[in-house]
Amino acid sequence: MPFTLSHAAAVLPAVRTDGTGRGPLVPAVLVAGSFAPDMTYYAAGVVSGAMEFGDVTHAGWGVFTVDVVITWALVGLWLLVREPLVALLPRARQGRVAALTRCGAPRERVRASLVARWYLSAVLGGLTHVVWDAFTHHDRWGTRLIPVLGEEIGGSPVFWYAQYGSSLLAAAVLVVFTVRALRRTVPGGSVPPGVPVLSTRDRWAAVALLAGCA
């Protein structure tokens, strides 16, 4: 899928609009799991040979092993930057976003049950990614299972249209879900818990730093 972020749409059925997961599933881990198989492609810019490792992260066995590790690393990074990123928003916009993303929530103690929930969520997120790609990329088991996906229309294979079309549709679904979730979320207060208070100058400096990193 050309837009990695669009993969998050596949896990939305397991996420409620109040930001909680259904059953034992953990939303942040589900979303990170849906991104994990593509992370090697982004790492290729700084790590030699990372691009080729994408065959592993998109393999069935990779979903249950390597992708889980990548997912957990992504979630760890998210927990580090969550509150600082929310702090970059205008003060009036912080409350709902902070409440939806659970800013300032106490960390759960690491127990076997928590590890199991994180593992299950990571695997499910990764599976949605790999299965989706199977029907929208060249020479995957999905395109071999349905040969018509390899037929050309207007000079491009059907799976190419499926790839870009599903990416755009998924992006639209994510926008709608996010807007609805934010509208239903009750702000946690004028000063969201755990969110640092930044001056206008601090915000602009942080935005400039992020732009430079990009």
C-alpha positions as a Markdown table, in Angstrom:
| # | Residue | x | y | z |
|---|---|---|---|---|
| 1 | Met | 0.0 | 0.0 | 0.0 |
| 2 | Pro | 1.5 | 3.3 | -1.0 |
| 3 | Phe | 0.3 | 5.1 | 2.1 |
| 4 | Thr | 1.4 | 3.2 | 5.2 |
| 5 | Leu | -0.7 | 5.3 | 7.5 |
| 6 | Ser | -3.8 | 4.1 | 5.6 |
| 7 | His | -3.2 | 0.6 | 7.0 |
| 8 | Ala | -4.6 | 1.8 | 10.4 |
| 9 | Ala | -8.1 | 1.8 | 8.9 |
| 10 | Ala | -8.1 | -2.0 | 8.9 |
| 11 | Val | -7.9 | -2.1 | 12.8 |
| 12 | Leu | -10.6 | 0.5 | 13.4 |
| 13 | Pro | -13.3 | -2.2 | 13.9 |
| 14 | Ala | -11.4 | -3.2 | 17.0 |
| 15 | Val | -11.2 | 0.4 | 18.3 |
| 16 | Arg | -14.1 | 2.3 | 19.9 |
| 17 | Thr | -14.6 | 6.0 | 19.3 |
| 18 | Asp | -13.6 | 6.8 | 22.9 |
| 19 | Gly | -10.1 | 5.5 | 22.2 |
| 20 | Thr | -10.5 | 2.1 | 24.0 |
| 21 | Gly | -10.0 | -1.3 | 22.4 |
| 22 | Arg | -12.6 | -4.0 | 22.1 |
| 23 | Gly | -12.0 | -6.9 | 24.4 |
| 24 | Pro | -8.4 | -7.4 | 25.4 |
| 25 | Leu | -7.1 | -5.5 | 22.4 |
| 26 | Val | -4.8 | -2.4 | 22.9 |
| 27 | Pro | -5.5 | 0.4 | 20.3 |
| 28 | Ala | -2.0 | 1.9 | 20.2 |
| 29 | Val | -0.5 | -1.6 | 19.7 |
| 30 | Leu | -3.1 | -2.5 | 17.0 |
| 31 | Val | -2.3 | 0.7 | 15.0 |
| 32 | Ala | 1.5 | 0.3 | 15.4 |
| 33 | Gly | 1.1 | -3.3 | 14.3 |
| 34 | Ser | -0.6 | -2.3 | 11.2 |
| 35 | Phe | 2.4 | -0.1 | 10.4 |
| 36 | Ala | 5.2 | -2.5 | 11.4 |
| 37 | Pro | 5.8 | -4.5 | 8.2 |
| 38 | Asp | 6.6 | -1.3 | 6.3 |
| 39 | Met | 9.0 | 0.2 | 8.8 |
| 40 | Thr | 12.0 | -1.5 | 7.1 |
| 41 | Tyr | 11.3 | 0.6 | 4.0 |
| 42 | Tyr | 11.6 | 3.8 | 6.0 |
| 43 | Ala | 14.7 | 2.5 | 7.8 |
| 44 | Ala | 16.4 | 1.8 | 4.4 |
| 45 | Gly | 17.4 | 5.5 | 4.2 |
| 46 | Val | 19.8 | 5.0 | 7.2 |
| 47 | Val | 20.3 | 1.2 | 7.4 |
| 48 | Ser | 21.9 | -0.6 | 4.5 |
| 49 | Gly | 19.9 | -3.7 | 3.4 |
| 50 | Ala | 16.8 | -2.7 | 5.3 |
| 51 | Met | 14.7 | -2.7 | 2.2 |
| 52 | Glu | 15.4 | -6.4 | 1.5 |
| 53 | Phe | 14.3 | -7.2 | 5.1 |
| 54 | Gly | 10.8 | -6.2 | 4.0 |
| 55 | Asp | 10.4 | -9.7 | 2.7 |
| 56 | Val | 10.7 | -10.9 | 6.3 |
| 57 | Thr | 8.3 | -8.4 | 7.8 |
| 58 | His | 5.7 | -9.2 | 5.2 |
| 59 | Ala | 6.1 | -13.0 | 5.6 |
| 60 | Gly | 3.6 | -15.0 | 7.7 |
| 61 | Trp | 6.2 | -16.0 | 10.2 |
| 62 | Gly | 7.5 | -12.5 | 10.4 |
| 63 | Val | 4.1 | -11.2 | 11.7 |
| 64 | Phe | 4.4 | -13.4 | 14.7 |
| 65 | Thr | 8.0 | -12.6 | 15.5 |
| 66 | Val | 9.9 | -9.7 | 14.0 |
| 67 | Asp | 6.9 | -7.5 | 13.5 |
| 68 | Val | 5.9 | -7.9 | 17.1 |
| 69 | Val | 9.3 | -6.5 | 18.2 |
| 70 | Ile | 9.0 | -3.6 | 15.7 |
| 71 | Thr | 5.4 | -2.9 | 16.9 |
| 72 | Trp | 6.4 | -2.7 | 20.5 |
| 73 | Ala | 9.3 | -0.4 | 19.6 |
| 74 | Leu | 6.9 | 1.9 | 17.8 |
| 75 | Val | 4.5 | 2.0 | 20.7 |
| 76 | Gly | 7.4 | 2.8 | 23.1 |
| 77 | Leu | 8.4 | 5.7 | 20.8 |
| 78 | Trp | 4.7 | 6.8 | 20.7 |
| 79 | Leu | 4.5 | 6.9 | 24.5 |
| 80 | Leu | 7.6 | 9.0 | 24.7 |
| 81 | Val | 6.4 | 11.6 | 22.2 |
| 82 | Arg | 2.6 | 11.5 | 22.8 |
| 83 | Glu | 2.4 | 14.3 | 25.3 |
| 84 | Pro | 5.0 | 16.6 | 23.7 |
| 85 | Leu | 3.2 | 16.3 | 20.3 |
| 86 | Val | -0.1 | 17.2 | 21.9 |
| 87 | Ala | 1.6 | 20.2 | 23.5 |
| 88 | Leu | 2.4 | 21.6 | 20.0 |
| 89 | Leu | -1.3 | 22.0 | 19.3 |
| 90 | Pro | -3.1 | 25.3 | 20.1 |
| 91 | Arg | -4.2 | 25.2 | 23.8 |
| 92 | Ala | -7.9 | 25.2 | 22.9 |
| 93 | Arg | -7.4 | 22.0 | 20.8 |
| 94 | Gln | -5.4 | 20.0 | 23.3 |
| 95 | Gly | -8.1 | 18.8 | 25.6 |
| 96 | Arg | -10.0 | 16.5 | 23.3 |
| 97 | Val | -6.9 | 15.1 | 21.6 |
| 98 | Ala | -5.2 | 14.5 | 25.0 |
| 99 | Ala | -8.3 | 12.7 | 26.3 |
| 100 | Leu | -8.7 | 10.6 | 23.2 |
| 101 | Thr | -5.0 | 9.5 | 23.2 |
| 102 | Arg | -4.9 | 8.9 | 27.0 |
| 103 | Cys | -2.3 | 11.5 | 27.8 |
| 104 | Gly | -1.1 | 11.3 | 31.3 |
| 105 | Ala | -2.6 | 7.9 | 31.9 |
| 106 | Pro | -0.7 | 5.9 | 34.5 |
| 107 | Arg | 1.5 | 3.1 | 33.1 |
| 108 | Glu | 0.2 | -0.4 | 33.7 |
| 109 | Arg | 2.5 | -2.8 | 35.7 |
| 110 | Val | 4.1 | -5.4 | 33.4 |
| 111 | Arg | 2.3 | -8.7 | 33.9 |
| 112 | Ala | 1.9 | -11.8 | 31.8 |
| 113 | Ser | -1.7 | -10.8 | 31.0 |
| 114 | Leu | -0.5 | -7.4 | 29.7 |
| 115 | Val | 2.2 | -9.0 | 27.6 |
| 116 | Ala | -0.3 | -11.4 | 26.1 |
| 117 | Arg | -2.7 | -8.5 | 25.2 |
| 118 | Trp | 0.2 | -6.6 | 23.6 |
| 119 | Tyr | 1.3 | -9.6 | 21.7 |
| 120 | Leu | -2.2 | -10.4 | 20.4 |
| 121 | Ser | -2.8 | -6.8 | 19.4 |
| 122 | Ala | 0.6 | -6.6 | 17.6 |
| 123 | Val | -0.1 | -9.8 | 15.7 |
| 124 | Leu | -3.6 | -8.8 | 14.6 |
| 125 | Gly | -2.4 | -5.4 | 13.5 |
| 126 | Gly | 0.4 | -7.0 | 11.4 |
| 127 | Leu | -1.9 | -9.6 | 9.9 |
| 128 | Thr | -4.3 | -6.9 | 8.6 |
| 129 | His | -1.3 | -5.3 | 6.9 |
| 130 | Val | 0.1 | -8.4 | 5.3 |
| 131 | Val | -3.3 | -9.7 | 4.1 |
| 132 | Trp | -4.2 | -6.3 | 2.6 |
| 133 | Asp | -0.9 | -6.1 | 0.8 |
| 134 | Ala | -1.3 | -9.6 | -0.5 |
| 135 | Phe | -4.2 | -8.5 | -2.8 |
| 136 | Thr | -2.7 | -5.1 | -3.8 |
| 137 | His | 1.0 | -5.9 | -4.6 |
| 138 | His | 2.7 | -7.8 | -7.4 |
| 139 | Asp | 3.4 | -11.5 | -7.0 |
| 140 | Arg | 1.9 | -12.0 | -3.5 |
| 141 | Trp | -0.3 | -15.0 | -2.6 |
| 142 | Gly | -3.4 | -12.9 | -2.8 |
| 143 | Thr | -2.8 | -11.8 | -6.4 |
| 144 | Arg | -1.9 | -15.3 | -7.3 |
| 145 | Leu | -5.1 | -16.6 | -5.7 |
| 146 | Ile | -7.2 | -14.2 | -7.8 |
| 147 | Pro | -5.4 | -14.0 | -11.2 |
| 148 | Val | -7.7 | -11.2 | -12.4 |
| 149 | Leu | -5.9 | -8.9 | -10.1 |
| 150 | Gly | -2.9 | -9.2 | -12.4 |
| 151 | Glu | -4.8 | -8.4 | -15.6 |
| 152 | Glu | -4.0 | -5.0 | -17.1 |
| 153 | Ile | -6.5 | -2.1 | -17.6 |
| 154 | Gly | -5.3 | 1.0 | -19.2 |
| 155 | Gly | -1.7 | -0.2 | -19.0 |
| 156 | Ser | -1.7 | -0.9 | -15.3 |
| 157 | Pro | -2.6 | -4.1 | -13.4 |
| 158 | Val | -5.9 | -4.3 | -11.5 |
| 159 | Phe | -4.0 | -4.7 | -8.2 |
| 160 | Trp | -2.3 | -1.3 | -8.8 |
| 161 | Tyr | -5.8 | 0.3 | -8.9 |
| 162 | Ala | -6.8 | -1.7 | -5.9 |
| 163 | Gln | -3.6 | -0.5 | -4.1 |
| 164 | Tyr | -4.1 | 3.2 | -4.7 |
| 165 | Gly | -7.9 | 3.1 | -4.5 |
| 166 | Ser | -7.9 | 1.3 | -1.1 |
| 167 | Ser | -5.3 | 3.6 | 0.2 |
| 168 | Leu | -7.3 | 6.7 | -0.6 |
| 169 | Leu | -10.5 | 5.1 | 0.8 |
| 170 | Ala | -8.8 | 4.0 | 4.0 |
| 171 | Ala | -7.4 | 7.5 | 4.5 |
| 172 | Ala | -10.9 | 9.0 | 4.2 |
| 173 | Val | -12.2 | 6.4 | 6.7 |
| 174 | Leu | -9.5 | 7.4 | 9.1 |
| 175 | Val | -10.3 | 11.1 | 8.8 |
| 176 | Val | -14.1 | 10.4 | 9.4 |
| 177 | Phe | -13.3 | 8.1 | 12.4 |
| 178 | Thr | -10.9 | 10.7 | 13.9 |
| 179 | Val | -13.3 | 13.6 | 13.5 |
| 180 | Arg | -16.2 | 11.6 | 15.0 |
| 181 | Ala | -14.1 | 10.4 | 17.9 |
| 182 | Leu | -12.9 | 13.9 | 18.7 |
| 183 | Arg | -16.4 | 15.3 | 18.7 |
| 184 | Arg | -17.6 | 12.6 | 21.1 |
| 185 | Thr | -14.6 | 13.0 | 23.4 |
| 186 | Val | -15.1 | 15.1 | 26.6 |
| 187 | Pro | -12.0 | 17.4 | 27.2 |
| 188 | Gly | -10.1 | 16.5 | 30.3 |
| 189 | Gly | -9.7 | 20.1 | 31.4 |
| 190 | Ser | -8.0 | 23.4 | 30.5 |
| 191 | Val | -4.6 | 21.8 | 31.2 |
| 192 | Pro | -4.5 | 18.2 | 30.0 |
| 193 | Pro | -2.7 | 15.9 | 32.4 |
| 194 | Gly | 0.8 | 15.1 | 31.5 |
| 195 | Val | 0.9 | 17.6 | 28.6 |
| 196 | Pro | 3.7 | 20.2 | 29.1 |
| 197 | Val | 2.8 | 23.8 | 28.8 |
| 198 | Leu | 4.7 | 25.4 | 25.9 |
| 199 | Ser | 5.1 | 29.1 | 25.0 |
| 200 | Thr | 4.4 | 30.2 | 21.5 |
| 201 | Arg | 8.2 | 30.5 | 21.0 |
| 202 | Asp | 8.7 | 26.9 | 22.2 |
| 203 | Arg | 6.0 | 25.6 | 19.8 |
| 204 | Trp | 7.6 | 27.3 | 16.8 |
| 205 | Ala | 11.1 | 26.1 | 17.8 |
| 206 | Ala | 9.7 | 22.5 | 18.1 |
| 207 | Val | 7.9 | 22.7 | 14.8 |
| 208 | Ala | 11.1 | 24.0 | 13.1 |
| 209 | Leu | 13.0 | 21.1 | 14.6 |
| 210 | Leu | 10.5 | 18.5 | 13.4 |
| 211 | Ala | 10.5 | 20.1 | 9.9 |
| 212 | Gly | 14.3 | 19.8 | 9.9 |
| 213 | Cys | 14.1 | 16.2 | 10.8 |
| 214 | Ala | 11.6 | 15.5 | 8.1 |
